[in-house]
Amino acid sequence: MSSPVQTPASAGPALLLVAHGSRDPRHAATVTALTERVRSLRPGLRVETAFLDFNPPSVSAVLSRLAAEAASVRGSGPAGAGPEREVVAVPLLLTRAFHAKADIPAALREATARHPWLTVRQAAVLGPSPLLTAALERRLALAGVRPGDRARTGVVLASAGSSDPEANAVIADIAREWRLTGWCAVRPAFASASGPRTEDAVRALRAAGCPRVAVAPYVIAPGRLPDRIARGAKAAGADVLAGVLGAAPELARLVVRRYEEAAARRPALVA
């Protein structure tokens, strides 16, 4: 979705949120809601959204449009005048796995090779971050977990999962750190590519003696894998199932933070 107003050059590079995409319409709707929340945090900043797969617009299409705008500005002024269009691409990804390491850099390199008036920096992925932990706790509270329940509640940190062991290790590290904030226990789980599954982690927490078990999906938007997490939670009898992170205010603030970190880097390079 494009902003109706072109951002002045003084507002800084455009912010391009790059989402995975899904055949599930709830995914794109969630990304759109998050984009609007990001725009509300940075009025005047050009904020665009693109998808790697399934949903329009593609990364290539959005960057081509931004490059065409920059070329038009240059063409309307004196010869050789006019600024390049600078873009910071923020991956809507929670771990640095294949999409962040390969798919997004390839799409950005292809666009900059085709468009001489375009410079793009790839921001870091969103996780890990204390803001994500805060968003998880917000979702658990909305699902009915009260502050006094913490010591009695074991939490399953349920991620989509990845074939990249480094990405899965990050989820395990987050679970260990989160456990230190007073939960009965925190166990990682994965909906694909690796184990344990959500239902196995729920049962393990029961066996470890946690009186209550809550499942906290560590995913941004609804879709096939979050639905698999929900089915696992139900099958194992979890007491609480939180919602996905969605357009949580903490997530929007984190997107802006990653944008600002990347915008401050010089020179402007694709990661």
PDB file of C-alpha atoms in Angstrom:
ATOM      1  CA  MET A   1       0.000   0.000   0.000  1.00  0.00           C
ATOM      2  CA  SER A   2       1.483   3.349  -0.984  1.00  0.00           C
ATOM      3  CA  SER A   3       1.244   6.577   0.946  1.00  0.00           C
ATOM      4  CA  PRO A   4      -0.926   9.155  -0.840  1.00  0.00           C
ATOM      5  CA  VAL A   5       1.591  11.929  -0.221  1.00  0.00           C
ATOM      6  CA  GLN A   6       5.168  11.897  -1.467  1.00  0.00           C
ATOM      7  CA  THR A   7       7.614  12.479   1.358  1.00  0.00           C
ATOM      8  CA  PRO A   8       9.919  15.492   1.160  1.00  0.00           C
ATOM      9  CA  ALA A   9      13.610  14.632   0.885  1.00  0.00           C
ATOM     10  CA  SER A  10      14.215  16.174   4.319  1.00  0.00           C
ATOM     11  CA  ALA A  11      12.065  13.469   5.934  1.00  0.00           C
ATOM     12  CA  GLY A  12      14.803  10.919   5.256  1.00  0.00           C
ATOM     13  CA  PRO A  13      14.888   7.713   3.230  1.00  0.00           C
ATOM     14  CA  ALA A  14      11.640   5.984   2.412  1.00  0.00           C
ATOM     15  CA  LEU A  15      10.775   3.048   4.657  1.00  0.00           C
ATOM     16  CA  LEU A  16       9.926  -0.174   2.831  1.00  0.00           C
ATOM     17  CA  LEU A  17       8.448  -2.920   4.978  1.00  0.00           C
ATOM     18  CA  VAL A  18       9.157  -6.291   3.366  1.00  0.00           C
ATOM     19  CA  ALA A  19       6.723  -8.999   4.460  1.00  0.00           C
ATOM     20  CA  HIS A  20       6.769 -12.685   3.641  1.00  0.00           C
ATOM     21  CA  GLY A  21       3.317 -12.889   2.068  1.00  0.00           C
ATOM     22  CA  SER A  22       0.669 -15.611   2.337  1.00  0.00           C
ATOM     23  CA  ARG A  23      -2.353 -17.033   0.559  1.00  0.00           C
ATOM     24  CA  ASP A  24      -4.234 -16.392   3.806  1.00  0.00           C
ATOM     25  CA  PRO A  25      -5.915 -12.965   3.484  1.00  0.00           C
ATOM     26  CA  ARG A  26      -5.466 -12.348   7.210  1.00  0.00           C
ATOM     27  CA  HIS A  27      -1.711 -12.058   6.624  1.00  0.00           C
ATOM     28  CA  ALA A  28      -1.899  -9.080   4.253  1.00  0.00           C
ATOM     29  CA  ALA A  29      -4.582  -7.424   6.399  1.00  0.00           C
ATOM     30  CA  THR A  30      -2.314  -7.663   9.450  1.00  0.00           C
ATOM     31  CA  VAL A  31       0.670  -6.260   7.569  1.00  0.00           C
ATOM     32  CA  THR A  32      -1.494  -3.370   6.346  1.00  0.00           C
ATOM     33  CA  ALA A  33      -2.603  -2.596   9.910  1.00  0.00           C
ATOM     34  CA  LEU A  34       1.008  -2.659  11.106  1.00  0.00           C
ATOM     35  CA  THR A  35       2.043  -0.369   8.250  1.00  0.00           C
ATOM     36  CA  GLU A  36      -0.610   2.159   9.248  1.00  0.00           C
ATOM     37  CA  ARG A  37       0.602   2.071  12.840  1.00  0.00           C
ATOM     38  CA  VAL A  38       4.173   2.708  11.670  1.00  0.00           C
ATOM     39  CA  ARG A  39       2.956   5.671   9.607  1.00  0.00           C
ATOM     40  CA  SER A  40       1.228   7.084  12.679  1.00  0.00           C
ATOM     41  CA  LEU A  41       4.545   7.025  14.559  1.00  0.00           C
ATOM     42  CA  ARG A  42       6.416   8.898  11.815  1.00  0.00           C
ATOM     43  CA  PRO A  43       4.072  11.410  10.154  1.00  0.00           C
ATOM     44  CA  GLY A  44       5.560  12.692   6.910  1.00  0.00           C
ATOM     45  CA  LEU A  45       7.772   9.660   6.370  1.00  0.00           C
ATOM     46  CA  ARG A  46       7.178   7.762   3.150  1.00  0.00           C
ATOM     47  CA  VAL A  47       6.191   4.232   4.211  1.00  0.00           C
ATOM     48  CA  GLU A  48       5.604   1.460   1.666  1.00  0.00           C
ATOM     49  CA  THR A  49       4.869  -2.244   1.917  1.00  0.00           C
ATOM     50  CA  ALA A  50       5.997  -5.081  -0.353  1.00  0.00           C
ATOM     51  CA  PHE A  51       5.737  -8.868  -0.219  1.00  0.00           C
ATOM     52  CA  LEU A  52       8.222 -11.576  -1.139  1.00  0.00           C
ATOM     53  CA  ASP A  53       5.520 -13.963  -2.338  1.00  0.00           C
ATOM     54  CA  PHE A  54       1.777 -14.492  -2.831  1.00  0.00           C
ATOM     55  CA  ASN A  55       0.625 -10.887  -2.295  1.00  0.00           C
ATOM     56  CA  PRO A  56       1.050  -7.732  -4.365  1.00  0.00           C
ATOM     57  CA  PRO A  57       2.918  -5.493  -4.595  1.00  0.00           C
ATOM     58  CA  SER A  58       6.265  -7.214  -5.037  1.00  0.00           C
ATOM     59  CA  VAL A  59       9.545  -5.744  -3.829  1.00  0.00           C
ATOM     60  CA  SER A  60      10.539  -5.146  -7.444  1.00  0.00           C
ATOM     61  CA  ALA A  61       7.309  -3.308  -8.256  1.00  0.00           C
ATOM     62  CA  VAL A  62       7.528  -0.927  -5.297  1.00  0.00           C
ATOM     63  CA  LEU A  63      11.213  -0.139  -5.835  1.00  0.00           C
ATOM     64  CA  SER A  64      10.615   0.415  -9.551  1.00  0.00           C
ATOM     65  CA  ARG A  65       7.891   2.941  -8.695  1.00  0.00           C
ATOM     66  CA  LEU A  66      10.129   4.751  -6.223  1.00  0.00           C
ATOM     67  CA  ALA A  67      12.972   4.806  -8.750  1.00  0.00           C
ATOM     68  CA  ALA A  68      10.648   6.183 -11.442  1.00  0.00           C
ATOM     69  CA  GLU A  69       9.582   8.992  -9.107  1.00  0.00           C
ATOM     70  CA  ALA A  70      13.222   9.858  -8.424  1.00  0.00           C
ATOM     71  CA  ALA A  71      14.036   9.841 -12.137  1.00  0.00           C
ATOM     72  CA  SER A  72      11.039  12.092 -12.800  1.00  0.00           C
ATOM     73  CA  VAL A  73      12.220  14.616 -10.209  1.00  0.00           C
ATOM     74  CA  ARG A  74      15.674  14.672 -11.776  1.00  0.00           C
ATOM     75  CA  GLY A  75      14.245  15.024 -15.270  1.00  0.00           C
ATOM     76  CA  SER A  76      12.119  18.016 -14.311  1.00  0.00           C
ATOM     77  CA  GLY A  77      15.102  20.029 -13.030  1.00  0.00           C
ATOM     78  CA  PRO A  78      18.385  21.251 -14.487  1.00  0.00           C
ATOM     79  CA  ALA A  79      20.571  18.635 -16.170  1.00  0.00           C
ATOM     80  CA  GLY A  80      21.977  16.234 -13.587  1.00  0.00           C
ATOM     81  CA  ALA A  81      19.939  17.811 -10.795  1.00  0.00           C
ATOM     82  CA  GLY A  82      17.726  16.104  -8.281  1.00  0.00           C
ATOM     83  CA  PRO A  83      18.316  13.720  -5.387  1.00  0.00           C
ATOM     84  CA  GLU A  84      18.577   9.981  -5.618  1.00  0.00           C
ATOM     85  CA  ARG A  85      15.763   8.069  -3.991  1.00  0.00           C
ATOM     86  CA  GLU A  86      17.045   6.453  -0.797  1.00  0.00           C
ATOM     87  CA  VAL A  87      15.184   3.531   0.698  1.00  0.00           C
ATOM     88  CA  VAL A  88      15.582   1.547   3.910  1.00  0.00           C
ATOM     89  CA  ALA A  89      14.081  -1.938   3.609  1.00  0.00           C
ATOM     90  CA  VAL A  90      12.944  -3.322   6.964  1.00  0.00           C
ATOM     91  CA  PRO A  91      12.291  -7.085   6.897  1.00  0.00           C
ATOM     92  CA  LEU A  92       9.140  -8.047   8.790  1.00  0.00           C
ATOM     93  CA  LEU A  93      10.977 -11.101  10.047  1.00  0.00           C
ATOM     94  CA  LEU A  94      11.679 -12.155  13.608  1.00  0.00           C
ATOM     95  CA  THR A  95      14.847 -14.159  12.933  1.00  0.00           C
ATOM     96  CA  ARG A  96      17.726 -13.909  10.489  1.00  0.00           C
ATOM     97  CA  ALA A  97      17.069 -17.004   8.393  1.00  0.00           C
ATOM     98  CA  PHE A  98      16.954 -17.718   4.644  1.00  0.00           C
ATOM     99  CA  HIS A  99      14.606 -14.889   3.650  1.00  0.00           C
ATOM    100  CA  ALA A 100      16.732 -12.288   5.424  1.00  0.00           C
ATOM    101  CA  LYS A 101      20.049 -13.762   4.281  1.00  0.00           C
ATOM    102  CA  ALA A 102      19.176 -14.564   0.657  1.00  0.00           C
ATOM    103  CA  ASP A 103      15.738 -13.629  -0.713  1.00  0.00           C
ATOM    104  CA  ILE A 104      15.540 -10.017   0.413  1.00  0.00           C
ATOM    105  CA  PRO A 105      19.168  -9.082  -0.436  1.00  0.00           C
ATOM    106  CA  ALA A 106      18.738 -10.633  -3.895  1.00  0.00           C
ATOM    107  CA  ALA A 107      15.549  -8.660  -4.557  1.00  0.00           C
ATOM    108  CA  LEU A 108      17.168  -5.415  -3.415  1.00  0.00           C
ATOM    109  CA  ARG A 109      20.335  -5.972  -5.463  1.00  0.00           C
ATOM    110  CA  GLU A 110      18.274  -6.705  -8.567  1.00  0.00           C
ATOM    111  CA  ALA A 111      16.304  -3.480  -8.151  1.00  0.00           C
ATOM    112  CA  THR A 112      19.338  -1.279  -7.558  1.00  0.00           C
ATOM    113  CA  ALA A 113      21.105  -2.797 -10.564  1.00  0.00           C
ATOM    114  CA  ARG A 114      18.182  -1.786 -12.775  1.00  0.00           C
ATOM    115  CA  HIS A 115      17.587   1.682 -11.315  1.00  0.00           C
ATOM    116  CA  PRO A 116      20.544   4.101 -11.106  1.00  0.00           C
ATOM    117  CA  TRP A 117      18.618   6.647  -9.019  1.00  0.00           C
ATOM    118  CA  LEU A 118      17.942   4.127  -6.247  1.00  0.00           C
ATOM    119  CA  THR A 119      20.047   3.364  -3.193  1.00  0.00           C
ATOM    120  CA  VAL A 120      18.791   0.821  -0.690  1.00  0.00           C
ATOM    121  CA  ARG A 121      19.893  -0.262   2.760  1.00  0.00           C
ATOM    122  CA  GLN A 122      18.574  -3.438   4.334  1.00  0.00           C
ATOM    123  CA  ALA A 123      17.796  -3.044   8.024  1.00  0.00           C
ATOM    124  CA  ALA A 124      18.304  -5.775  10.594  1.00  0.00           C
ATOM    125  CA  VAL A 125      15.524  -8.249  11.248  1.00  0.00           C
ATOM    126  CA  LEU A 126      13.213  -7.368  14.121  1.00  0.00           C
ATOM    127  CA  GLY A 127      14.306  -9.953  16.650  1.00  0.00           C
ATOM    128  CA  PRO A 128      15.501 -10.472  19.199  1.00  0.00           C
ATOM    129  CA  SER A 129      14.391  -7.394  21.113  1.00  0.00           C
ATOM    130  CA  PRO A 130      12.903  -6.540  24.511  1.00  0.00           C
ATOM    131  CA  LEU A 131      10.083  -4.855  22.572  1.00  0.00           C
ATOM    132  CA  LEU A 132       9.093  -8.232  21.132  1.00  0.00           C
ATOM    133  CA  THR A 133       9.063  -9.755  24.598  1.00  0.00           C
ATOM    134  CA  ALA A 134       6.839  -6.885  25.731  1.00  0.00           C
ATOM    135  CA  ALA A 135       4.515  -7.545  22.795  1.00  0.00           C
ATOM    136  CA  LEU A 136       4.345 -11.245  23.717  1.00  0.00           C
ATOM    137  CA  GLU A 137       3.416 -10.345  27.274  1.00  0.00           C
ATOM    138  CA  ARG A 138       0.761  -7.929  25.998  1.00  0.00           C
ATOM    139  CA  ARG A 139      -0.810 -10.748  23.960  1.00  0.00           C
ATOM    140  CA  LEU A 140      -0.695 -13.121  26.942  1.00  0.00           C
ATOM    141  CA  ALA A 141      -2.376 -10.504  29.139  1.00  0.00           C
ATOM    142  CA  LEU A 142      -5.093  -9.982  26.538  1.00  0.00           C
ATOM    143  CA  ALA A 143      -5.625 -13.761  26.507  1.00  0.00           C
ATOM    144  CA  GLY A 144      -6.194 -13.773  30.269  1.00  0.00           C
ATOM    145  CA  VAL A 145      -2.803 -14.236  31.941  1.00  0.00           C
ATOM    146  CA  ARG A 146      -2.689 -11.926  34.970  1.00  0.00           C
ATOM    147  CA  PRO A 147       0.499 -10.565  36.568  1.00  0.00           C
ATOM    148  CA  GLY A 148      -0.018 -12.809  39.598  1.00  0.00           C
ATOM    149  CA  ASP A 149      -0.172 -15.899  37.372  1.00  0.00           C
ATOM    150  CA  ARG A 150       3.426 -15.654  36.213  1.00  0.00           C
ATOM    151  CA  ALA A 151       5.048 -17.959  38.777  1.00  0.00           C
ATOM    152  CA  ARG A 152       2.388 -20.637  38.177  1.00  0.00           C
ATOM    153  CA  THR A 153       2.441 -20.440  34.385  1.00  0.00           C
ATOM    154  CA  GLY A 154       4.727 -22.207  31.966  1.00  0.00           C
ATOM    155  CA  VAL A 155       4.970 -20.578  28.546  1.00  0.00           C
ATOM    156  CA  VAL A 156       5.523 -22.188  25.168  1.00  0.00           C
ATOM    157  CA  LEU A 157       7.319 -19.738  22.902  1.00  0.00           C
ATOM    158  CA  ALA A 158       5.961 -21.046  19.604  1.00  0.00           C
ATOM    159  CA  SER A 159       7.863 -19.970  16.508  1.00  0.00           C
ATOM    160  CA  ALA A 160       7.245 -20.762  12.848  1.00  0.00           C
ATOM    161  CA  GLY A 161      10.552 -22.632  12.754  1.00  0.00           C
ATOM    162  CA  SER A 162      13.350 -22.637  10.208  1.00  0.00           C
ATOM    163  CA  SER A 163      15.767 -24.983   8.485  1.00  0.00           C
ATOM    164  CA  ASP A 164      18.483 -22.567   9.640  1.00  0.00           C
ATOM    165  CA  PRO A 165      19.848 -23.805  12.996  1.00  0.00           C
ATOM    166  CA  GLU A 166      21.103 -20.324  13.845  1.00  0.00           C
ATOM    167  CA  ALA A 167      17.563 -18.929  13.667  1.00  0.00           C
ATOM    168  CA  ASN A 168      16.175 -21.718  15.864  1.00  0.00           C
ATOM    169  CA  ALA A 169      18.978 -21.209  18.382  1.00  0.00           C
ATOM    170  CA  VAL A 170      17.905 -17.582  18.739  1.00  0.00           C
ATOM    171  CA  ILE A 171      14.388 -18.738  19.721  1.00  0.00           C
ATOM    172  CA  ALA A 172      15.867 -21.033  22.367  1.00  0.00           C
ATOM    173  CA  ASP A 173      17.975 -18.148  23.703  1.00  0.00           C
ATOM    174  CA  ILE A 174      14.911 -15.901  23.939  1.00  0.00           C
ATOM    175  CA  ALA A 175      13.063 -18.614  25.874  1.00  0.00           C
ATOM    176  CA  ARG A 176      15.939 -18.935  28.356  1.00  0.00           C
ATOM    177  CA  GLU A 177      16.109 -15.174  28.916  1.00  0.00           C
ATOM    178  CA  TRP A 178      12.340 -14.836  29.263  1.00  0.00           C
ATOM    179  CA  ARG A 179      12.260 -17.584  31.887  1.00  0.00           C
ATOM    180  CA  LEU A 180      14.416 -15.374  34.121  1.00  0.00           C
ATOM    181  CA  THR A 181      11.596 -12.812  34.418  1.00  0.00           C
ATOM    182  CA  GLY A 182       9.613 -15.046  36.764  1.00  0.00           C
ATOM    183  CA  TRP A 183       7.665 -17.565  34.686  1.00  0.00           C
ATOM    184  CA  CYS A 184       7.346 -21.120  35.966  1.00  0.00           C
ATOM    185  CA  ALA A 185       9.227 -22.181  32.817  1.00  0.00           C
ATOM    186  CA  VAL A 186       9.536 -21.180  29.161  1.00  0.00           C
ATOM    187  CA  ARG A 187      10.041 -23.733  26.399  1.00  0.00           C
ATOM    188  CA  PRO A 188      10.645 -23.066  22.685  1.00  0.00           C
ATOM    189  CA  ALA A 189       8.548 -24.842  20.057  1.00  0.00           C
ATOM    190  CA  PHE A 190       8.484 -24.817  16.267  1.00  0.00           C
ATOM    191  CA  ALA A 191       5.650 -25.236  13.792  1.00  0.00           C
ATOM    192  CA  SER A 192       7.922 -26.518  11.011  1.00  0.00           C
ATOM    193  CA  ALA A 193      11.409 -27.731  10.118  1.00  0.00           C
ATOM    194  CA  SER A 194      12.484 -28.502  13.686  1.00  0.00           C
ATOM    195  CA  GLY A 195      11.169 -29.806  16.982  1.00  0.00           C
ATOM    196  CA  PRO A 196       9.691 -29.799  19.491  1.00  0.00           C
ATOM    197  CA  ARG A 197       6.179 -29.077  18.232  1.00  0.00           C
ATOM    198  CA  THR A 198       3.817 -26.912  20.261  1.00  0.00           C
ATOM    199  CA  GLU A 199       1.862 -29.866  21.644  1.00  0.00           C
ATOM    200  CA  ASP A 200       5.078 -31.580  22.776  1.00  0.00           C
ATOM    201  CA  ALA A 201       6.254 -28.455  24.579  1.00  0.00           C
ATOM    202  CA  VAL A 202       2.871 -28.047  26.313  1.00  0.00           C
ATOM    203  CA  ARG A 203       3.023 -31.633  27.554  1.00  0.00           C
ATOM    204  CA  ALA A 204       6.632 -31.191  28.688  1.00  0.00           C
ATOM    205  CA  LEU A 205       5.656 -28.195  30.804  1.00  0.00           C
ATOM    206  CA  ARG A 206       2.815 -30.178  32.378  1.00  0.00           C
ATOM    207  CA  ALA A 207       5.249 -32.991  33.150  1.00  0.00           C
ATOM    208  CA  ALA A 208       7.654 -30.467  34.686  1.00  0.00           C
ATOM    209  CA  GLY A 209       4.951 -29.452  37.174  1.00  0.00           C
ATOM    210  CA  CYS A 210       3.710 -26.102  35.820  1.00  0.00           C
ATOM    211  CA  PRO A 211       0.114 -25.699  37.066  1.00  0.00           C
ATOM    212  CA  ARG A 212      -0.902 -23.634  34.020  1.00  0.00           C
ATOM    213  CA  VAL A 213       0.439 -23.594  30.478  1.00  0.00           C
ATOM    214  CA  ALA A 214       0.155 -20.728  28.025  1.00  0.00           C
ATOM    215  CA  VAL A 215       1.162 -20.720  24.372  1.00  0.00           C
ATOM    216  CA  ALA A 216       2.623 -17.468  23.009  1.00  0.00           C
ATOM    217  CA  PRO A 217       2.945 -17.489  19.203  1.00  0.00           C
ATOM    218  CA  TYR A 218       6.166 -15.755  18.179  1.00  0.00           C
ATOM    219  CA  VAL A 219       4.807 -14.889  14.757  1.00  0.00           C
ATOM    220  CA  ILE A 220       3.678 -11.611  13.231  1.00  0.00           C
ATOM    221  CA  ALA A 221       0.571 -12.492  11.229  1.00  0.00           C
ATOM    222  CA  PRO A 222      -2.021 -15.264  10.952  1.00  0.00           C
ATOM    223  CA  GLY A 223      -1.542 -18.028   8.422  1.00  0.00           C
ATOM    224  CA  ARG A 224      -0.879 -21.735   7.957  1.00  0.00           C
ATOM    225  CA  LEU A 225       1.907 -22.093  10.544  1.00  0.00           C
ATOM    226  CA  PRO A 226       0.203 -19.993  13.250  1.00  0.00           C
ATOM    227  CA  ASP A 227      -2.908 -22.140  12.705  1.00  0.00           C
ATOM    228  CA  ARG A 228      -0.727 -25.210  13.240  1.00  0.00           C
ATOM    229  CA  ILE A 229       0.507 -23.696  16.513  1.00  0.00           C
ATOM    230  CA  ALA A 230      -3.096 -23.119  17.610  1.00  0.00           C
ATOM    231  CA  ARG A 231      -4.093 -26.697  16.770  1.00  0.00           C
ATOM    232  CA  GLY A 232      -1.135 -28.035  18.759  1.00  0.00           C
ATOM    233  CA  ALA A 233      -2.047 -25.891  21.765  1.00  0.00           C
ATOM    234  CA  LYS A 234      -5.635 -27.133  21.677  1.00  0.00           C
ATOM    235  CA  ALA A 235      -4.662 -30.781  21.161  1.00  0.00           C
ATOM    236  CA  ALA A 236      -2.375 -30.741  24.209  1.00  0.00           C
ATOM    237  CA  GLY A 237      -4.868 -28.886  26.414  1.00  0.00           C
ATOM    238  CA  ALA A 238      -3.031 -25.595  26.909  1.00  0.00           C
ATOM    239  CA  ASP A 239      -4.869 -23.296  29.320  1.00  0.00           C
ATOM    240  CA  VAL A 240      -4.179 -20.121  27.332  1.00  0.00           C
ATOM    241  CA  LEU A 241      -3.478 -19.412  23.681  1.00  0.00           C
ATOM    242  CA  ALA A 242      -2.346 -15.867  22.957  1.00  0.00           C
ATOM    243  CA  GLY A 243      -2.870 -14.118  19.648  1.00  0.00           C
ATOM    244  CA  VAL A 244      -0.161 -13.454  17.079  1.00  0.00           C
ATOM    245  CA  LEU A 245       1.917 -10.301  17.521  1.00  0.00           C
ATOM    246  CA  GLY A 246       0.016  -8.513  14.757  1.00  0.00           C
ATOM    247  CA  ALA A 247       0.013  -4.725  14.739  1.00  0.00           C
ATOM    248  CA  ALA A 248       1.122  -4.460  18.372  1.00  0.00           C
ATOM    249  CA  PRO A 249       2.411  -0.974  19.252  1.00  0.00           C
ATOM    250  CA  GLU A 250       5.714  -2.477  20.392  1.00  0.00           C
ATOM    251  CA  LEU A 251       6.167  -4.051  16.962  1.00  0.00           C
ATOM    252  CA  ALA A 252       5.535  -0.741  15.197  1.00  0.00           C
ATOM    253  CA  ARG A 253       8.065   0.988  17.457  1.00  0.00           C
ATOM    254  CA  LEU A 254      10.591  -1.733  16.682  1.00  0.00           C
ATOM    255  CA  VAL A 255      10.104  -1.283  12.924  1.00  0.00           C
ATOM    256  CA  VAL A 256      10.857   2.429  13.335  1.00  0.00           C
ATOM    257  CA  ARG A 257      13.904   1.635  15.465  1.00  0.00           C
ATOM    258  CA  ARG A 258      15.333  -0.753  12.856  1.00  0.00           C
ATOM    259  CA  TYR A 259      14.666   1.872  10.172  1.00  0.00           C
ATOM    260  CA  GLU A 260      16.471   4.573  12.137  1.00  0.00           C
ATOM    261  CA  GLU A 261      19.453   2.299  12.839  1.00  0.00           C
ATOM    262  CA  ALA A 262      19.842   1.497   9.149  1.00  0.00           C
ATOM    263  CA  ALA A 263      19.189   5.078   8.000  1.00  0.00           C
ATOM    264  CA  ALA A 264      22.056   6.257  10.197  1.00  0.00           C
ATOM    265  CA  ARG A 265      24.528   3.932   8.486  1.00  0.00           C
ATOM    266  CA  ARG A 266      26.885   5.268   5.823  1.00  0.00           C
ATOM    267  CA  PRO A 267      27.520   4.458   3.068  1.00  0.00           C
ATOM    268  CA  ALA A 268      24.107   3.248   1.890  1.00  0.00           C
ATOM    269  CA  LEU A 269      24.455  -0.414   1.011  1.00  0.00           C
ATOM    270  CA  VAL A 270      22.255  -3.421   0.506  1.00  0.00           C
ATOM    271  CA  ALA A 271      23.040  -5.961   3.254  1.00  0.00           C
TER     272      ALA A 271
END
